[in-house]
Every structure is written in structure tokens, then in C-alpha cells.
Amino acid sequence: LPVLTQPPSASALLGASINLTCTLSSEHSTYTIEWYQQRPGRSPQYIMKVKSDGSHSKGDGIPDRFMGSSSGADRYLTLSNLQSDDEAEYHCGESHTIDGQVGLVFGGGTKLTVL
Amino acid sequence: EVQLVESGGDLVQPGGSLRLSCAASGFSVSSYEMNWVRQAPGRGLEWVSYISSSGATKQYADSVKGRFTISRDNAKNSLYLQMNSLRAEDTAIYYCARLSTRGSDYWGQGTLVTVSS
């Protein structure tokens, strides 16, 4: 099964930009992942899907300042012009069918603090 | 507007049972694959179970296999999770999520299950 690794925390200044990283296990480096935002006390919200070629497709109502990209086994979520409302936990996830077995795996999440 | 509303969470003793419900609106559950995902207090997300759009394929995480059963009622446009032989480690907020070609694109607000004596 794929393993997704995320740094536990990140921080940046209001109005700045930040790259959040999700790293796939090396043997699964071509897999597509999804990014989810979870504000405190709320349920996860779908942000976008990011493919190995860097292409991405956003969810409904996701602002243009949220962008996705890829490099090797790394999948990125770039947030520009950070707002206080962006302070949240960001999870990456991967849906797969392996040997007929469907599953979904998540990274440990990155808690983003906007200073 | 797509909405998912979970219910059925409660405080239950170890070894007990609960049935969670997820009522969908704004789309037909019969047209989508669906997942249950849980989140223990202060922890990350953990996939629990999957059901195909036809209902023919059901999958479970190893941690709940043999104890949990996923089902759907297309007439009621709802998803269910029957949880038996509950353990303390099953304590979590349980979310239902719609699975599309984009990923898990809509989630409910969650329902809290607490397993404790």
C-alpha cells in the first residue's frame, strides 16, 4: 500500500505564500493524491486532486490562490496570499484499487499556522 | 446542493453495537461510490469502509474487518455503518464521504462514537 508522509506543522506570515508537501512512498511515486482542508472543529473539505505530471483539478469554490504541483514522489499544495482563514490542518489522501482491493490512505496531516 | 448528514453516534460500552446513518441530498447515493472515514481525538484521518455504486463491492480496513458492515438504501438515499463488538480504539468521529473521479469530494459533518465503560 502507498504511504503518504507529511510534516506535522508549518507556519507562514499573513499575506505570504507557503508550499505544503505530501511525499509518496518511492514505489508509488506516480500516484495521484488529493488535498483536504480541515478547519478546527470542522469536517474535511476537498481542495484538489494532484497528478504526477502536476496537473490538478479543484473542488467547488476553491480560490485561485490554491495551486497544486508535483516533483517526483512529492505532491505540493501552494497557498498564496495567506489569509487567517487558511489556518487549518491539511491532509493528503490517495484512493486506490490494488489486486481488486479498494482502499484509501491518508498522510498524518500538516497543521498550518498563519502568523 | 450536495449534503451529507451523519447520525447515530453515541456513548457505548465495549462489546456493544451501534448503527451509523448518512443521509444524502443533492445527489443519488446509487450513482456514487461511498466511504466511511474516522478520526480519533487529536489524530489523523483513517479510512474505515467502502461501498461501490452498485453495492456489489464492499471493502473494510483490517482494523474493523469482521466487526463492521457497510450498506446502503437507495430508496432512502442513505448509507449505513453497522458496528459490532466495539472497542475503545473505535472511539472517533465518523464521517461519510462521497467518492468521485476527483476524490472524496463531499464529506458530512461527522458523528461522534465513544466506546467506554
Tab-separated table of C-alpha atoms in Angstrom:
chain	number	residue	atom	x	y	z
A	1	LEU	CA	0.000	0.000	0.000
A	2	PRO	CA	1.112	3.598	-0.614
A	3	VAL	CA	2.481	5.512	2.344
A	4	LEU	CA	1.958	9.282	2.431
A	5	THR	CA	4.260	11.416	4.580
A	6	GLN	CA	3.544	14.995	5.667
A	7	PRO	CA	5.469	17.280	8.024
A	8	PRO	CA	3.386	17.732	11.179
A	9	SER	CA	3.454	21.521	11.174
A	10	ALA	CA	4.138	24.584	9.046
A	11	SER	CA	3.816	28.333	9.519
A	12	ALA	CA	3.933	31.482	7.425
A	13	LEU	CA	3.048	35.150	7.676
A	14	LEU	CA	-0.299	36.638	6.713
A	15	GLY	CA	-0.184	37.554	3.031
A	16	ALA	CA	2.808	35.295	2.289
A	17	SER	CA	2.900	32.034	0.331
A	18	ILE	CA	3.656	28.515	1.503
A	19	ASN	CA	4.192	25.088	-0.038
A	20	LEU	CA	2.756	22.133	1.815
A	21	THR	CA	4.324	18.780	0.912
A	22	CYS	CA	2.970	15.247	0.711
A	23	THR	CA	5.576	12.603	-0.134
A	24	LEU	CA	4.552	9.256	-1.592
A	25	SER	CA	6.479	6.074	-0.874
A	26	SER	CA	9.078	5.624	-3.623
A	27	GLU	CA	7.416	2.621	-5.285
A	28	HIS	CA	4.193	4.637	-5.571
A	29	SER	CA	5.766	7.854	-6.827
A	30	THR	CA	3.465	8.119	-9.869
A	31	TYR	CA	0.232	8.001	-7.875
A	32	THR	CA	-2.379	10.743	-7.792
A	33	ILE	CA	-3.239	12.284	-4.447
A	34	GLU	CA	-5.950	14.586	-3.099
A	35	TRP	CA	-5.625	17.506	-0.711
A	36	TYR	CA	-8.178	18.218	2.027
A	37	GLN	CA	-8.522	21.186	4.381
A	38	GLN	CA	-9.873	20.689	7.880
A	39	ARG	CA	-10.517	23.814	9.912
A	40	PRO	CA	-10.652	23.419	13.715
A	41	GLY	CA	-13.800	21.625	14.816
A	42	ARG	CA	-14.965	21.094	11.229
A	43	SER	CA	-15.085	18.178	8.809
A	44	PRO	CA	-12.535	17.822	5.975
A	45	GLN	CA	-13.201	19.747	2.783
A	46	TYR	CA	-11.934	18.613	-0.608
A	47	ILE	CA	-9.432	21.033	-2.163
A	48	MET	CA	-7.992	19.365	-5.257
A	49	LYS	CA	-6.543	16.310	-6.920
A	50	VAL	CA	-2.864	16.451	-7.996
A	51	LYS	CA	-1.410	14.069	-10.568
A	52	SER	CA	2.212	13.050	-11.066
A	53	ASP	CA	2.515	15.398	-14.045
A	54	GLY	CA	1.497	18.331	-11.847
A	55	SER	CA	-1.950	18.758	-13.337
A	56	HIS	CA	-4.676	19.353	-10.807
A	57	SER	CA	-8.440	19.732	-10.589
A	58	LYS	CA	-10.012	21.791	-7.836
A	59	GLY	CA	-13.171	21.332	-5.872
A	60	ASP	CA	-16.159	23.648	-5.985
A	61	GLY	CA	-15.434	27.134	-4.675
A	62	ILE	CA	-11.711	26.638	-4.119
A	63	PRO	CA	-9.985	30.001	-4.747
A	64	ASP	CA	-7.347	30.581	-7.434
A	65	ARG	CA	-4.693	31.214	-4.801
A	66	PHE	CA	-4.698	27.446	-4.059
A	67	MET	CA	-2.476	25.637	-6.571
A	68	GLY	CA	-1.128	22.097	-6.941
A	69	SER	CA	2.108	20.750	-8.411
A	70	SER	CA	4.366	17.671	-8.403
A	71	SER	CA	8.035	16.736	-8.435
A	72	GLY	CA	8.972	13.070	-8.342
A	73	ALA	CA	7.252	11.486	-5.354
A	74	ASP	CA	6.363	14.871	-3.867
A	75	ARG	CA	2.944	16.459	-4.273
A	76	TYR	CA	2.563	20.105	-3.322
A	77	LEU	CA	-0.229	22.391	-2.271
A	78	THR	CA	0.745	26.043	-2.648
A	79	LEU	CA	-1.291	28.655	-0.815
A	80	SER	CA	-0.684	32.251	-1.901
A	81	ASN	CA	-1.663	35.473	-0.152
A	82	LEU	CA	-2.307	33.586	3.075
A	83	GLN	CA	-5.431	34.549	4.986
A	84	SER	CA	-6.213	33.906	8.645
A	85	ASP	CA	-8.993	31.622	7.428
A	86	ASP	CA	-6.366	29.326	5.879
A	87	GLU	CA	-5.199	28.264	9.340
A	88	ALA	CA	-6.196	24.600	9.380
A	89	GLU	CA	-4.998	21.011	9.188
A	90	TYR	CA	-4.171	19.930	5.631
A	91	HIS	CA	-4.423	16.242	4.796
A	92	CYS	CA	-3.312	14.421	1.695
A	93	GLY	CA	-5.059	11.212	0.703
A	94	GLU	CA	-4.859	8.548	-2.001
A	95	SER	CA	-7.648	6.304	-3.325
A	96	HIS	CA	-6.537	3.046	-4.901
A	97	THR	CA	-7.574	-0.338	-6.187
A	98	ILE	CA	-4.790	-2.882	-5.715
A	99	ASP	CA	-5.383	-6.545	-6.565
A	100	GLY	CA	-9.109	-5.850	-6.519
A	101	GLN	CA	-8.943	-4.319	-3.055
A	102	VAL	CA	-10.245	-0.775	-2.790
A	103	GLY	CA	-8.827	1.467	-0.121
A	104	LEU	CA	-7.975	4.983	0.898
A	105	VAL	CA	-4.860	6.083	2.747
A	106	PHE	CA	-4.040	9.423	4.333
A	107	GLY	CA	-0.926	11.229	5.416
A	108	GLY	CA	-0.629	12.306	9.037
A	109	GLY	CA	-1.692	15.870	8.241
A	110	THR	CA	0.099	19.221	8.433
A	111	LYS	CA	-1.136	21.863	10.848
A	112	LEU	CA	-0.736	25.257	9.203
A	113	THR	CA	-0.371	28.312	11.401
A	114	VAL	CA	-0.808	31.761	9.859
A	115	LEU	CA	1.238	34.286	11.829
B	1	GLU	CA	-26.611	21.444	-3.169
B	2	VAL	CA	-24.805	18.270	-2.146
B	3	GLN	CA	-25.173	17.458	1.554
B	4	LEU	CA	-24.287	14.507	3.754
B	5	VAL	CA	-25.651	14.294	7.304
B	6	GLU	CA	-24.439	11.597	9.667
B	7	SER	CA	-26.285	10.449	12.764
B	8	GLY	CA	-26.316	7.599	15.255
B	9	GLY	CA	-23.150	8.313	17.219
B	10	ASP	CA	-23.370	7.712	20.964
B	11	LEU	CA	-21.596	6.544	24.099
B	12	VAL	CA	-21.496	2.740	24.110
B	13	GLN	CA	-19.818	0.156	26.312
B	14	PRO	CA	-17.009	-2.062	24.991
B	15	GLY	CA	-18.503	-5.008	23.153
B	16	GLY	CA	-21.615	-3.056	22.257
B	17	SER	CA	-23.115	-2.154	18.894
B	18	LEU	CA	-24.146	0.992	17.034
B	19	ARG	CA	-25.599	1.757	13.631
B	20	LEU	CA	-24.497	4.963	11.950
B	21	SER	CA	-26.555	6.591	9.213
B	22	CYS	CA	-25.591	9.048	6.498
B	23	ALA	CA	-28.445	10.819	4.738
B	24	ALA	CA	-27.572	12.257	1.340
B	25	SER	CA	-29.251	15.064	-0.562
B	26	GLY	CA	-28.469	16.817	-3.818
B	27	PHE	CA	-27.322	13.583	-5.482
B	28	SER	CA	-28.191	9.889	-5.596
B	29	VAL	CA	-26.047	7.537	-3.496
B	30	SER	CA	-26.792	4.835	-6.073
B	31	SER	CA	-24.687	6.781	-8.584
B	32	TYR	CA	-21.551	7.107	-6.450
B	33	GLU	CA	-19.022	5.076	-4.539
B	34	MET	CA	-19.049	5.993	-0.858
B	35	ASN	CA	-16.610	5.746	2.042
B	36	TRP	CA	-16.702	5.890	5.814
B	37	VAL	CA	-13.654	7.622	7.328
B	38	ARG	CA	-12.959	8.147	11.020
B	39	GLN	CA	-10.807	10.453	13.098
B	40	ALA	CA	-9.820	9.589	16.650
B	41	PRO	CA	-9.454	12.544	19.053
B	42	GLY	CA	-6.375	14.568	18.131
B	43	ARG	CA	-5.398	12.098	15.408
B	44	GLY	CA	-5.372	11.942	11.621
B	45	LEU	CA	-7.898	10.518	9.199
B	46	GLU	CA	-8.360	6.739	8.898
B	47	TRP	CA	-10.326	5.029	6.145
B	48	VAL	CA	-12.870	2.538	7.511
B	49	SER	CA	-15.013	1.139	4.713
B	50	TYR	CA	-16.002	1.469	1.043
B	51	ILE	CA	-19.058	0.530	-0.981
B	52	SER	CA	-19.332	0.606	-4.761
B	53	SER	CA	-22.090	2.458	-6.600
B	54	SER	CA	-23.842	-0.837	-7.338
B	55	GLY	CA	-23.426	-2.005	-3.755
B	56	ALA	CA	-21.847	-5.223	-5.003
B	57	THR	CA	-18.347	-4.432	-3.703
B	58	LYS	CA	-17.682	-3.703	-0.062
B	59	GLN	CA	-14.258	-3.261	1.484
B	60	TYR	CA	-13.043	-2.766	5.043
B	61	ALA	CA	-9.910	-1.671	6.829
B	62	ASP	CA	-8.189	-4.559	8.611
B	63	SER	CA	-8.901	-2.858	11.950
B	64	VAL	CA	-12.683	-3.264	11.523
B	65	LYS	CA	-12.990	-6.306	9.245
B	66	GLY	CA	-15.440	-8.847	10.627
B	67	ARG	CA	-16.962	-6.332	13.053
B	68	PHE	CA	-18.318	-3.530	10.821
B	69	THR	CA	-20.743	-3.798	7.898
B	70	ILE	CA	-21.399	-1.102	5.306
B	71	SER	CA	-24.699	-0.920	3.450
B	72	ARG	CA	-26.889	1.475	1.520
B	73	ASP	CA	-30.610	2.054	0.956
B	74	ASN	CA	-31.100	3.683	-2.415
B	75	ALA	CA	-34.797	4.349	-1.745
B	76	LYS	CA	-33.858	6.364	1.343
B	77	ASN	CA	-30.763	7.789	-0.367
B	78	SER	CA	-28.736	6.780	2.658
B	79	LEU	CA	-25.553	4.999	3.681
B	80	TYR	CA	-25.108	2.961	6.866
B	81	LEU	CA	-22.361	1.505	9.025
B	82	GLN	CA	-23.282	-1.291	11.416
B	83	MET	CA	-20.620	-1.504	14.111
B	84	ASN	CA	-20.459	-4.569	16.383
B	85	SER	CA	-18.021	-5.716	19.070
B	86	LEU	CA	-16.923	-2.128	19.623
B	87	ARG	CA	-13.575	-1.438	21.251
B	88	ALA	CA	-12.097	1.597	22.980
B	89	GLU	CA	-9.892	2.179	19.941
B	90	ASP	CA	-13.016	2.653	17.791
B	91	THR	CA	-13.672	5.939	19.605
B	92	ALA	CA	-13.678	8.604	16.899
B	93	ILE	CA	-15.700	10.994	14.816
B	94	TYR	CA	-17.098	9.046	11.875
B	95	TYR	CA	-17.549	10.793	8.532
B	96	CYS	CA	-19.265	9.587	5.396
B	97	ALA	CA	-17.757	10.864	2.160
B	98	ARG	CA	-18.771	10.740	-1.473
B	99	LEU	CA	-16.101	9.328	-3.789
B	100	SER	CA	-15.967	10.773	-7.299
B	101	THR	CA	-13.343	10.887	-10.038
B	102	ARG	CA	-11.900	13.897	-8.183
B	103	GLY	CA	-11.536	12.040	-4.879
B	104	SER	CA	-13.620	12.253	-1.694
B	105	ASP	CA	-15.278	15.460	-2.818
B	106	TYR	CA	-18.034	15.866	-0.225
B	107	TRP	CA	-17.984	14.994	3.480
B	108	GLY	CA	-20.601	15.085	6.187
B	109	GLN	CA	-20.208	16.936	9.466
B	110	GLY	CA	-19.425	13.707	11.322
B	111	THR	CA	-20.943	11.810	14.237
B	112	LEU	CA	-19.065	11.014	17.469
B	113	VAL	CA	-18.754	7.452	18.689
B	114	THR	CA	-17.365	6.983	22.185
B	115	VAL	CA	-16.615	3.476	23.433
B	116	SER	CA	-16.105	3.462	27.178
B	117	SER	CA	-17.332	1.743	30.314
